[in-house]
Amino acid sequence: MLSRIAESLFWIGRYVERADGTARILDVHLERLNGLGEDEQNRVSRNLMALMGSDPGTEAVTLDRLLKCLAYDKASPTSIAGSLSAARENARRARETVSSSLWEGLNTTHNGLKKQRKDLVGTYRFCHWVLERTAMVSGSADSTVSHDDSWLFMVLGRSLERADMTARMLSTRDLLSGSLSWVNMLHCAGAYESFLRNRGGSSGDQDAAEFLLLDRLFPRSIVYALRDAEECLSKLDPSAQRVGFIDDARRVVGQARTFLEFHRTDNLIEELPEHMERVQRAVSQASEAVSRKYFNQASELEWIGEVS
């Protein structure tokens, strides 16, 4: 496969997942943000922008500025609109490889961005529209793209981004005064019903944190996403060597996953910030390693990529 095609497919997976994850985070935080006073809203908005990889600068961050930055700015790869536009551009560059169904889904989604209202109420609806569109795009990719190397690069990008976005989502819990409940965090990840079926109604915060971080069967847990990425890397470059791994990305992802799975603690909540920082660092290192190994440029910043 050509390097430029592999790179575009990788970033389609990342950008679609980034749009989905950012929409989930905004959806769960907007109502509470809107209820804060001006000073507190500025503080929390600045922290949220920084956590999502956007520089808040020195000026005050109003709710309108936050929405523009994280939802509607097509020039920013950290925003929902920017991510969806970049995904569509990468699909255009790999048009000979992606299926017509996937291309049409991304192109229609990109065109639909122009119709979105940019006020608070419009943003609530926009977030849910984005979740519907990204689910449709992911379903089209799953059912209409051959599960060969093309598919593996898309799933690799999606899995790395999903681990990163779930870590960012968990890191936002303490941004707001009084903290968001773990019920809200579970809803944010689409995990509430699965969690109840798995753990029952008497579970507490520790169980919810464990589910989103460590559950091996829920697709949005960090461990599940890291394992998916590890399997993609293994299939892209099977190794018969008897000692170690030459593939830096596979080593980094494997170390991050095994640390989480085999680490024992009595207070996961207190250790959560440390774990989230470790996951984000591992995703960044793995993305750079994938770029060095498979793509033309020497390195790639995972929150820049290719922007239309």
Short mmCIF file of C-alpha atoms in Angstrom, two decimals:
data_model
loop_
_atom_site.label_atom_id
_atom_site.label_comp_id
_atom_site.label_asym_id
_atom_site.label_seq_id
_atom_site.Cartn_x
_atom_site.Cartn_y
_atom_site.Cartn_z
CA MET A 1 0.00 0.00 0.00
CA LEU A 2 1.23 3.52 -0.81
CA SER A 3 2.42 5.47 2.21
CA ARG A 4 0.11 8.42 1.49
CA ILE A 5 -2.93 6.12 1.28
CA ALA A 6 -2.07 4.38 4.55
CA GLU A 7 -1.61 7.77 6.22
CA SER A 8 -4.95 9.08 4.98
CA LEU A 9 -6.77 5.96 6.16
CA PHE A 10 -5.10 6.19 9.57
CA TRP A 11 -6.23 9.80 9.94
CA ILE A 12 -9.79 9.07 8.76
CA GLY A 13 -10.06 6.68 11.71
CA ARG A 14 -8.57 9.21 14.11
CA TYR A 15 -10.55 12.24 12.97
CA VAL A 16 -13.95 10.52 12.92
CA GLU A 17 -13.32 9.20 16.43
CA ARG A 18 -12.08 12.61 17.59
CA ALA A 19 -15.29 14.28 16.37
CA ASP A 20 -17.34 11.63 18.18
CA GLY A 21 -15.36 11.95 21.42
CA THR A 22 -15.39 15.75 21.45
CA ALA A 23 -19.16 15.76 20.85
CA ARG A 24 -19.63 13.42 23.82
CA ILE A 25 -17.50 15.61 26.09
CA LEU A 26 -19.24 18.83 25.05
CA ASP A 27 -22.67 17.26 25.40
CA VAL A 28 -22.10 16.22 29.00
CA HIS A 29 -20.49 19.51 30.08
CA LEU A 30 -22.49 22.25 28.32
CA GLU A 31 -25.50 22.37 30.64
CA ARG A 32 -23.38 22.72 33.77
CA LEU A 33 -21.07 25.24 32.13
CA ASN A 34 -24.03 27.39 31.18
CA GLY A 35 -25.11 27.52 34.82
CA LEU A 36 -21.79 28.87 36.14
CA GLY A 37 -20.94 32.49 36.91
CA GLU A 38 -18.75 34.43 34.49
CA ASP A 39 -15.46 33.96 36.38
CA GLU A 40 -16.01 30.28 37.07
CA GLN A 41 -17.16 29.71 33.49
CA ASN A 42 -13.96 31.33 32.22
CA ARG A 43 -11.80 29.16 34.50
CA VAL A 44 -13.48 25.90 33.58
CA SER A 45 -13.63 26.76 29.85
CA ARG A 46 -9.93 27.57 29.79
CA ASN A 47 -9.11 24.27 31.49
CA LEU A 48 -11.39 22.37 29.13
CA MET A 49 -9.78 23.96 26.07
CA ALA A 50 -6.30 23.14 27.34
CA LEU A 51 -7.32 19.57 28.16
CA MET A 52 -8.66 19.12 24.64
CA GLY A 53 -5.39 20.31 23.11
CA SER A 54 -6.34 23.90 22.26
CA ASP A 55 -4.38 26.91 23.54
CA PRO A 56 -6.79 29.22 25.45
CA GLY A 57 -4.36 32.15 25.26
CA THR A 58 -4.56 35.02 27.73
CA GLU A 59 -7.97 36.49 26.91
CA ALA A 60 -11.17 35.43 28.68
CA VAL A 61 -12.83 32.28 27.38
CA THR A 62 -16.56 32.87 27.06
CA LEU A 63 -19.00 30.08 26.31
CA ASP A 64 -19.32 31.35 22.72
CA ARG A 65 -15.55 31.19 22.27
CA LEU A 66 -15.45 27.69 23.74
CA LEU A 67 -18.16 26.51 21.33
CA LYS A 68 -16.37 28.02 18.35
CA CYS A 69 -13.07 26.45 19.38
CA LEU A 70 -14.29 22.93 20.19
CA ALA A 71 -17.35 22.62 17.95
CA TYR A 72 -17.38 24.87 14.88
CA ASP A 73 -13.88 26.03 13.88
CA LYS A 74 -13.13 24.19 10.63
CA ALA A 75 -9.52 25.36 10.70
CA SER A 76 -8.84 23.62 14.03
CA PRO A 77 -8.13 19.86 14.18
CA THR A 78 -9.27 19.88 17.83
CA SER A 79 -12.82 20.93 16.94
CA ILE A 80 -15.68 18.73 15.79
CA ALA A 81 -16.12 20.57 12.48
CA GLY A 82 -12.36 20.64 11.87
CA SER A 83 -12.08 16.91 12.52
CA LEU A 84 -14.97 16.02 10.22
CA SER A 85 -13.62 18.29 7.46
CA ALA A 86 -10.16 16.74 7.80
CA ALA A 87 -11.65 13.22 7.70
CA ARG A 88 -13.45 14.09 4.47
CA GLU A 89 -10.26 15.57 2.97
CA ASN A 90 -8.29 12.45 3.82
CA ALA A 91 -11.02 10.31 2.25
CA ARG A 92 -10.76 12.43 -0.91
CA ARG A 93 -7.01 11.78 -1.03
CA ALA A 94 -7.61 8.05 -0.64
CA ARG A 95 -10.66 8.00 -2.91
CA GLU A 96 -9.39 5.01 -4.89
CA THR A 97 -9.28 2.94 -1.69
CA VAL A 98 -12.29 3.96 0.42
CA SER A 99 -15.71 2.59 -0.51
CA SER A 100 -18.35 4.78 -2.16
CA SER A 101 -20.56 4.36 0.90
CA LEU A 102 -17.84 5.61 3.25
CA TRP A 103 -16.96 8.53 0.96
CA GLU A 104 -20.60 9.59 0.59
CA GLY A 105 -21.11 9.39 4.34
CA LEU A 106 -18.12 11.63 5.06
CA ASN A 107 -18.94 14.02 2.22
CA THR A 108 -22.59 14.37 3.28
CA THR A 109 -21.53 14.93 6.89
CA HIS A 110 -19.06 17.62 5.81
CA ASN A 111 -21.74 19.38 3.75
CA GLY A 112 -24.16 19.19 6.68
CA LEU A 113 -21.83 21.26 8.87
CA LYS A 114 -23.01 24.44 7.11
CA LYS A 115 -26.57 23.99 8.37
CA GLN A 116 -25.72 23.85 12.09
CA ARG A 117 -26.82 26.61 14.46
CA LYS A 118 -23.92 27.97 16.48
CA ASP A 119 -25.78 28.96 19.65
CA LEU A 120 -26.08 26.91 22.85
CA VAL A 121 -29.31 25.10 21.94
CA GLY A 122 -27.99 24.46 18.45
CA THR A 123 -24.82 22.97 19.90
CA TYR A 124 -26.77 20.41 21.95
CA ARG A 125 -28.47 19.27 18.74
CA PHE A 126 -25.20 19.47 16.83
CA CYS A 127 -23.50 17.10 19.29
CA HIS A 128 -26.24 14.50 18.90
CA TRP A 129 -26.22 14.93 15.11
CA VAL A 130 -22.46 14.32 15.14
CA LEU A 131 -22.88 11.13 17.20
CA GLU A 132 -25.44 9.85 14.70
CA ARG A 133 -23.26 10.74 11.70
CA THR A 134 -20.05 9.23 13.11
CA ALA A 135 -21.93 6.04 14.00
CA MET A 136 -23.22 5.86 10.43
CA VAL A 137 -19.74 6.47 8.97
CA SER A 138 -18.20 3.82 11.23
CA GLY A 139 -20.92 1.36 10.25
CA SER A 140 -20.33 2.06 6.55
CA ALA A 141 -16.60 1.49 6.96
CA ASP A 142 -17.20 -1.74 8.85
CA SER A 143 -19.56 -3.20 6.27
CA THR A 144 -18.22 -1.86 2.95
CA VAL A 145 -14.41 -1.72 3.28
CA SER A 146 -12.43 -4.94 2.86
CA HIS A 147 -10.84 -5.92 6.15
CA ASP A 148 -7.32 -5.86 4.73
CA ASP A 149 -4.45 -3.45 5.46
CA SER A 150 -6.68 -0.51 4.53
CA TRP A 151 -9.12 -1.46 7.22
CA LEU A 152 -6.34 -2.11 9.73
CA PHE A 153 -4.93 1.40 9.33
CA MET A 154 -8.37 2.94 9.88
CA VAL A 155 -9.05 0.80 12.95
CA LEU A 156 -5.57 1.52 14.29
CA GLY A 157 -6.21 5.26 14.04
CA ARG A 158 -9.65 4.89 15.58
CA SER A 159 -8.39 2.75 18.46
CA LEU A 160 -5.53 5.06 19.39
CA GLU A 161 -7.83 8.08 19.25
CA ARG A 162 -10.50 6.30 21.27
CA ALA A 163 -8.07 5.49 24.08
CA ASP A 164 -6.91 9.10 24.05
CA MET A 165 -10.44 10.56 23.99
CA THR A 166 -11.68 8.32 26.80
CA ALA A 167 -8.69 9.44 28.86
CA ARG A 168 -9.49 13.09 28.11
CA MET A 169 -13.14 12.51 28.98
CA LEU A 170 -12.24 11.00 32.35
CA SER A 171 -9.85 13.88 32.97
CA THR A 172 -12.69 16.43 32.58
CA ARG A 173 -14.62 15.02 35.54
CA ASP A 174 -13.07 17.37 38.10
CA LEU A 175 -13.07 20.52 35.96
CA LEU A 176 -16.49 21.64 37.19
CA SER A 177 -17.32 22.65 40.73
CA GLY A 178 -18.75 19.71 42.61
CA SER A 179 -17.48 17.29 39.94
CA LEU A 180 -19.66 15.39 37.49
CA SER A 181 -21.14 12.16 38.76
CA TRP A 182 -19.90 8.86 37.43
CA VAL A 183 -23.39 8.29 36.04
CA ASN A 184 -22.78 11.28 33.75
CA MET A 185 -19.35 9.94 32.83
CA LEU A 186 -20.86 6.57 31.91
CA HIS A 187 -23.54 8.27 29.80
CA CYS A 188 -20.83 10.37 28.14
CA ALA A 189 -19.05 7.20 27.00
CA GLY A 190 -22.29 5.45 26.01
CA ALA A 191 -21.49 2.93 28.73
CA TYR A 192 -24.34 3.30 31.22
CA GLU A 193 -26.51 0.37 30.13
CA SER A 194 -23.53 -1.95 29.63
CA PHE A 195 -22.21 -0.99 33.06
CA LEU A 196 -25.53 -1.73 34.77
CA ARG A 197 -25.79 -5.12 33.07
CA ASN A 198 -22.24 -5.95 34.06
CA ARG A 199 -22.03 -4.55 37.61
CA GLY A 200 -25.62 -4.19 38.85
CA GLY A 201 -27.27 -1.24 40.60
CA SER A 202 -25.23 -1.21 43.82
CA SER A 203 -21.87 -0.30 42.28
CA GLY A 204 -19.95 2.85 43.23
CA ASP A 205 -17.46 5.29 41.74
CA GLN A 206 -14.56 2.83 41.89
CA ASP A 207 -16.52 0.28 39.82
CA ALA A 208 -17.48 2.89 37.23
CA ALA A 209 -13.86 4.04 36.89
CA GLU A 210 -12.69 0.44 36.54
CA PHE A 211 -15.30 -0.22 33.85
CA LEU A 212 -14.28 2.76 31.68
CA LEU A 213 -10.60 2.12 32.19
CA LEU A 214 -10.18 -1.66 32.40
CA ASP A 215 -13.20 -3.55 31.04
CA ARG A 216 -12.03 -6.02 28.36
CA LEU A 217 -15.40 -6.33 26.60
CA PHE A 218 -16.72 -2.74 26.40
CA PRO A 219 -15.39 -1.15 23.17
CA ARG A 220 -14.91 2.35 24.61
CA SER A 221 -12.86 1.28 27.60
CA ILE A 222 -9.21 2.28 27.43
CA VAL A 223 -7.91 -1.29 27.78
CA TYR A 224 -10.22 -2.51 24.97
CA ALA A 225 -9.07 0.32 22.65
CA LEU A 226 -5.39 -0.33 23.39
CA ARG A 227 -5.85 -4.05 22.75
CA ASP A 228 -7.54 -3.27 19.41
CA ALA A 229 -4.59 -1.06 18.44
CA GLU A 230 -2.15 -3.76 19.50
CA GLU A 231 -3.91 -6.37 17.35
CA CYS A 232 -3.87 -4.05 14.32
CA LEU A 233 -0.14 -3.43 14.73
CA SER A 234 0.48 -7.17 15.04
CA LYS A 235 -1.43 -7.91 11.82
CA LEU A 236 0.22 -5.07 9.90
CA ASP A 237 3.68 -6.34 10.79
CA PRO A 238 3.65 -9.96 11.97
CA SER A 239 6.83 -10.85 13.82
CA ALA A 240 8.29 -14.31 14.33
CA GLN A 241 11.23 -13.09 16.40
CA ARG A 242 11.70 -14.86 19.72
CA VAL A 243 12.81 -11.91 21.84
CA GLY A 244 11.26 -8.45 22.15
CA PHE A 245 9.55 -6.27 19.56
CA ILE A 246 11.25 -4.14 16.93
CA ASP A 247 8.00 -2.24 16.35
CA ASP A 248 8.13 0.75 18.73
CA ALA A 249 4.40 1.44 18.46
CA ARG A 250 3.48 -2.11 19.43
CA ARG A 251 5.88 -2.01 22.37
CA VAL A 252 4.50 1.32 23.65
CA VAL A 253 0.86 0.26 23.29
CA GLY A 254 1.53 -3.15 24.86
CA GLN A 255 3.32 -1.62 27.83
CA ALA A 256 0.47 0.84 28.43
CA ARG A 257 -2.16 -1.89 28.25
CA THR A 258 -0.36 -4.40 30.46
CA PHE A 259 0.42 -1.74 33.07
CA LEU A 260 -3.29 -0.96 33.40
CA GLU A 261 -4.41 -4.58 33.36
CA PHE A 262 -1.90 -5.83 35.92
CA HIS A 263 -1.67 -2.80 38.21
CA ARG A 264 -3.43 -3.36 41.54
CA THR A 265 -4.75 -0.49 43.65
CA ASP A 266 -7.30 0.08 46.38
CA ASN A 267 -8.04 3.64 45.25
CA LEU A 268 -8.24 3.94 41.49
CA ILE A 269 -10.03 7.31 41.73
CA GLU A 270 -7.04 9.01 43.36
CA GLU A 271 -4.64 7.48 40.83
CA LEU A 272 -6.83 8.32 37.82
CA PRO A 273 -5.01 11.56 36.76
CA GLU A 274 -1.69 9.71 36.71
CA HIS A 275 -3.16 6.85 34.64
CA MET A 276 -4.80 9.27 32.17
CA GLU A 277 -1.56 11.16 31.64
CA ARG A 278 0.26 7.87 31.03
CA VAL A 279 -2.34 6.75 28.46
CA GLN A 280 -2.22 10.05 26.56
CA ARG A 281 1.57 9.96 26.51
CA ALA A 282 1.54 6.37 25.21
CA VAL A 283 -0.93 7.26 22.43
CA SER A 284 1.23 10.21 21.38
CA GLN A 285 4.38 8.06 21.30
CA ALA A 286 2.64 5.24 19.44
CA SER A 287 1.24 7.65 16.83
CA GLU A 288 4.70 9.10 16.23
CA ALA A 289 6.16 5.59 15.93
CA VAL A 290 3.48 4.58 13.39
CA SER A 291 4.24 7.71 11.36
CA ARG A 292 7.98 6.99 11.33
CA LYS A 293 7.47 3.39 10.28
CA TYR A 294 4.70 3.65 7.68
CA PHE A 295 4.33 7.25 6.51
CA ASN A 296 6.55 9.67 4.61
CA GLN A 297 7.27 12.28 7.27
CA ALA A 298 9.61 11.59 10.15
CA SER A 299 7.03 12.38 12.80
CA GLU A 300 3.38 13.37 13.16
CA LEU A 301 1.70 15.32 15.92
CA GLU A 302 -1.52 13.48 16.62
CA TRP A 303 -3.52 16.69 17.26
CA ILE A 304 -2.40 18.32 14.01
CA GLY A 305 -2.39 15.72 11.24
CA GLU A 306 -3.76 16.75 7.88
CA VAL A 307 -6.22 19.62 7.81
CA SER A 308 -8.18 20.75 4.81
#
